[in-house]
Amino acid sequence: MNKVLKFGIAPVPVQRARSLAIAAGTRQRAKDEPNVWFPTVAAMARVLSDENMALLKVVRESHPDSMDALAKAVGKHVPNVSRSLHTMAQYGLVTLTKHGRTVIPQVTSERVTVDFSWGG
């Protein structure tokens, strides 16, 4: 897996204008443009916290076969691990695959890059 996940930081009005222009056909999404956007650096920092990065490292290195196994490996309660992983899944950092009642986390990329936008 050599996938790079590209995050962007741009105010909501800038994100909205970009999305509307793409939907209207007056702008095309650039190939190197971020595919996940955050409104502020603080919002991104909450998702990319040290604790969440530690979770991702364990998922990437040990390939846990369930959320329970991951929680045990990091010494955290399952509901806390689950909440963190579901948040990270919303931003494309992990996928959560259900097999019956078991949820298996997988990291989606090797690297994350961040693009800061000052406007338009």
PDB file of C-alpha atoms in Angstrom:
ATOM      1  CA  MET A   1       0.000   0.000   0.000  1.00  0.00           C
ATOM      2  CA  ASN A   2       1.573   3.283  -1.114  1.00  0.00           C
ATOM      3  CA  LYS A   3      -1.556   5.384  -1.063  1.00  0.00           C
ATOM      4  CA  VAL A   4      -1.200   8.989   0.068  1.00  0.00           C
ATOM      5  CA  LEU A   5      -4.253  10.571   1.660  1.00  0.00           C
ATOM      6  CA  LYS A   6      -4.413  14.305   0.921  1.00  0.00           C
ATOM      7  CA  PHE A   7      -6.040  16.567   3.500  1.00  0.00           C
ATOM      8  CA  GLY A   8      -6.853  20.198   2.867  1.00  0.00           C
ATOM      9  CA  ILE A   9      -7.489  23.064   5.254  1.00  0.00           C
ATOM     10  CA  ALA A  10      -9.894  25.702   3.972  1.00  0.00           C
ATOM     11  CA  PRO A  11     -12.726  27.726   5.487  1.00  0.00           C
ATOM     12  CA  VAL A  12     -16.201  26.248   4.966  1.00  0.00           C
ATOM     13  CA  PRO A  13     -17.271  29.015   2.519  1.00  0.00           C
ATOM     14  CA  VAL A  14     -14.212  28.247   0.358  1.00  0.00           C
ATOM     15  CA  GLN A  15     -14.962  24.511   0.484  1.00  0.00           C
ATOM     16  CA  ARG A  16     -18.611  25.143  -0.388  1.00  0.00           C
ATOM     17  CA  ALA A  17     -17.735  27.427  -3.312  1.00  0.00           C
ATOM     18  CA  ARG A  18     -15.252  24.849  -4.641  1.00  0.00           C
ATOM     19  CA  SER A  19     -17.822  22.023  -4.374  1.00  0.00           C
ATOM     20  CA  LEU A  20     -20.570  24.074  -6.037  1.00  0.00           C
ATOM     21  CA  ALA A  21     -18.260  25.080  -8.891  1.00  0.00           C
ATOM     22  CA  ILE A  22     -17.295  21.442  -9.463  1.00  0.00           C
ATOM     23  CA  ALA A  23     -20.963  20.371  -9.356  1.00  0.00           C
ATOM     24  CA  ALA A  24     -21.901  23.153 -11.774  1.00  0.00           C
ATOM     25  CA  GLY A  25     -19.138  22.138 -14.172  1.00  0.00           C
ATOM     26  CA  THR A  26     -17.352  25.499 -14.020  1.00  0.00           C
ATOM     27  CA  ARG A  27     -14.362  23.993 -12.250  1.00  0.00           C
ATOM     28  CA  GLN A  28     -12.697  20.594 -12.398  1.00  0.00           C
ATOM     29  CA  ARG A  29     -11.093  18.916  -9.447  1.00  0.00           C
ATOM     30  CA  ALA A  30      -7.329  18.912  -9.936  1.00  0.00           C
ATOM     31  CA  LYS A  31      -5.605  15.533  -9.792  1.00  0.00           C
ATOM     32  CA  ASP A  32      -3.346  16.633  -6.922  1.00  0.00           C
ATOM     33  CA  GLU A  33      -6.114  18.431  -5.012  1.00  0.00           C
ATOM     34  CA  PRO A  34      -6.969  17.175  -1.505  1.00  0.00           C
ATOM     35  CA  ASN A  35      -9.917  14.828  -1.296  1.00  0.00           C
ATOM     36  CA  VAL A  36     -10.643  15.391   2.404  1.00  0.00           C
ATOM     37  CA  TRP A  37     -11.139  18.894   3.774  1.00  0.00           C
ATOM     38  CA  PHE A  38     -11.088  20.340   7.281  1.00  0.00           C
ATOM     39  CA  PRO A  39     -12.341  23.852   8.133  1.00  0.00           C
ATOM     40  CA  THR A  40      -9.497  24.590  10.565  1.00  0.00           C
ATOM     41  CA  VAL A  41      -6.135  23.283  11.669  1.00  0.00           C
ATOM     42  CA  ALA A  42      -7.689  22.647  15.104  1.00  0.00           C
ATOM     43  CA  ALA A  43     -10.346  20.383  13.558  1.00  0.00           C
ATOM     44  CA  MET A  44      -7.664  18.409  11.756  1.00  0.00           C
ATOM     45  CA  ALA A  45      -5.515  18.225  14.890  1.00  0.00           C
ATOM     46  CA  ARG A  46      -8.402  16.623  16.804  1.00  0.00           C
ATOM     47  CA  VAL A  47      -8.568  13.810  14.236  1.00  0.00           C
ATOM     48  CA  LEU A  48      -4.780  13.492  13.879  1.00  0.00           C
ATOM     49  CA  SER A  49      -4.109  13.574  17.622  1.00  0.00           C
ATOM     50  CA  ASP A  50      -1.130  11.721  19.070  1.00  0.00           C
ATOM     51  CA  GLU A  51      -3.524   9.169  20.571  1.00  0.00           C
ATOM     52  CA  ASN A  52      -5.205   8.515  17.199  1.00  0.00           C
ATOM     53  CA  MET A  53      -1.837   8.277  15.447  1.00  0.00           C
ATOM     54  CA  ALA A  54      -0.786   5.671  18.024  1.00  0.00           C
ATOM     55  CA  LEU A  55      -3.979   3.698  17.247  1.00  0.00           C
ATOM     56  CA  LEU A  56      -3.228   3.860  13.520  1.00  0.00           C
ATOM     57  CA  LYS A  57       0.314   2.643  14.122  1.00  0.00           C
ATOM     58  CA  VAL A  58      -0.927  -0.401  16.030  1.00  0.00           C
ATOM     59  CA  VAL A  59      -3.529  -1.154  13.332  1.00  0.00           C
ATOM     60  CA  ARG A  60      -0.911  -0.821  10.580  1.00  0.00           C
ATOM     61  CA  GLU A  61       1.721  -2.922  12.334  1.00  0.00           C
ATOM     62  CA  SER A  62      -0.294  -5.642  14.081  1.00  0.00           C
ATOM     63  CA  HIS A  63      -3.365  -5.989  11.838  1.00  0.00           C
ATOM     64  CA  PRO A  64      -5.809  -6.701  14.693  1.00  0.00           C
ATOM     65  CA  ASP A  65      -8.630  -9.053  13.786  1.00  0.00           C
ATOM     66  CA  SER A  66     -11.211  -7.074  15.763  1.00  0.00           C
ATOM     67  CA  MET A  67     -11.823  -3.825  17.564  1.00  0.00           C
ATOM     68  CA  ASP A  68     -11.705  -5.789  20.839  1.00  0.00           C
ATOM     69  CA  ALA A  69      -8.208  -7.054  19.996  1.00  0.00           C
ATOM     70  CA  LEU A  70      -7.083  -3.515  19.154  1.00  0.00           C
ATOM     71  CA  ALA A  71      -8.505  -2.120  22.399  1.00  0.00           C
ATOM     72  CA  LYS A  72      -6.694  -4.826  24.357  1.00  0.00           C
ATOM     73  CA  ALA A  73      -3.430  -4.131  22.480  1.00  0.00           C
ATOM     74  CA  VAL A  74      -3.526  -0.413  23.316  1.00  0.00           C
ATOM     75  CA  GLY A  75      -4.955  -0.809  26.817  1.00  0.00           C
ATOM     76  CA  LYS A  76      -8.104   1.219  26.171  1.00  0.00           C
ATOM     77  CA  HIS A  77     -11.817   0.567  26.555  1.00  0.00           C
ATOM     78  CA  VAL A  78     -13.543  -0.730  23.413  1.00  0.00           C
ATOM     79  CA  PRO A  79     -16.113   2.141  23.243  1.00  0.00           C
ATOM     80  CA  ASN A  80     -13.301   4.726  23.242  1.00  0.00           C
ATOM     81  CA  VAL A  81     -11.361   2.875  20.536  1.00  0.00           C
ATOM     82  CA  SER A  82     -14.552   2.424  18.522  1.00  0.00           C
ATOM     83  CA  ARG A  83     -15.415   6.127  18.715  1.00  0.00           C
ATOM     84  CA  SER A  84     -11.899   7.128  17.608  1.00  0.00           C
ATOM     85  CA  LEU A  85     -11.877   4.657  14.719  1.00  0.00           C
ATOM     86  CA  HIS A  86     -15.332   5.711  13.503  1.00  0.00           C
ATOM     87  CA  THR A  87     -14.194   9.346  13.469  1.00  0.00           C
ATOM     88  CA  MET A  88     -11.035   8.432  11.562  1.00  0.00           C
ATOM     89  CA  ALA A  89     -13.120   6.359   9.129  1.00  0.00           C
ATOM     90  CA  GLN A  90     -15.196   9.468   8.312  1.00  0.00           C
ATOM     91  CA  TYR A  91     -11.974  11.105   7.113  1.00  0.00           C
ATOM     92  CA  GLY A  92     -10.703   8.111   5.164  1.00  0.00           C
ATOM     93  CA  LEU A  93      -7.858   7.142   7.510  1.00  0.00           C
ATOM     94  CA  VAL A  94      -9.265   3.671   8.182  1.00  0.00           C
ATOM     95  CA  THR A  95     -11.861   1.297   6.853  1.00  0.00           C
ATOM     96  CA  LEU A  96     -14.018  -0.713   9.222  1.00  0.00           C
ATOM     97  CA  THR A  97     -15.107  -4.030   7.746  1.00  0.00           C
ATOM     98  CA  LYS A  98     -17.890  -5.977   9.442  1.00  0.00           C
ATOM     99  CA  HIS A  99     -17.744  -9.759   9.586  1.00  0.00           C
ATOM    100  CA  GLY A 100     -20.828 -10.779  11.516  1.00  0.00           C
ATOM    101  CA  ARG A 101     -20.575  -8.923  14.808  1.00  0.00           C
ATOM    102  CA  THR A 102     -16.832  -8.362  14.483  1.00  0.00           C
ATOM    103  CA  VAL A 103     -15.440  -5.097  13.098  1.00  0.00           C
ATOM    104  CA  ILE A 104     -11.969  -5.255  11.580  1.00  0.00           C
ATOM    105  CA  PRO A 105     -10.037  -1.961  11.256  1.00  0.00           C
ATOM    106  CA  GLN A 106      -7.578  -1.412   8.403  1.00  0.00           C
ATOM    107  CA  VAL A 107      -5.393   1.604   7.658  1.00  0.00           C
ATOM    108  CA  THR A 108      -6.074   3.030   4.185  1.00  0.00           C
ATOM    109  CA  SER A 109      -2.821   4.862   3.448  1.00  0.00           C
ATOM    110  CA  GLU A 110       0.873   4.966   4.241  1.00  0.00           C
ATOM    111  CA  ARG A 111       1.114   8.747   4.340  1.00  0.00           C
ATOM    112  CA  VAL A 112      -0.980  11.845   4.872  1.00  0.00           C
ATOM    113  CA  THR A 113      -0.195  15.196   3.287  1.00  0.00           C
ATOM    114  CA  VAL A 114      -1.836  18.516   4.158  1.00  0.00           C
ATOM    115  CA  ASP A 115      -2.621  21.398   1.805  1.00  0.00           C
ATOM    116  CA  PHE A 116      -3.403  24.813   3.274  1.00  0.00           C
ATOM    117  CA  SER A 117      -5.648  27.061   1.209  1.00  0.00           C
ATOM    118  CA  TRP A 118      -5.915  30.792   1.864  1.00  0.00           C
ATOM    119  CA  GLY A 119      -8.918  31.248  -0.373  1.00  0.00           C
ATOM    120  CA  GLY A 120     -10.468  30.422  -3.766  1.00  0.00           C
TER     121      GLY A 120
END
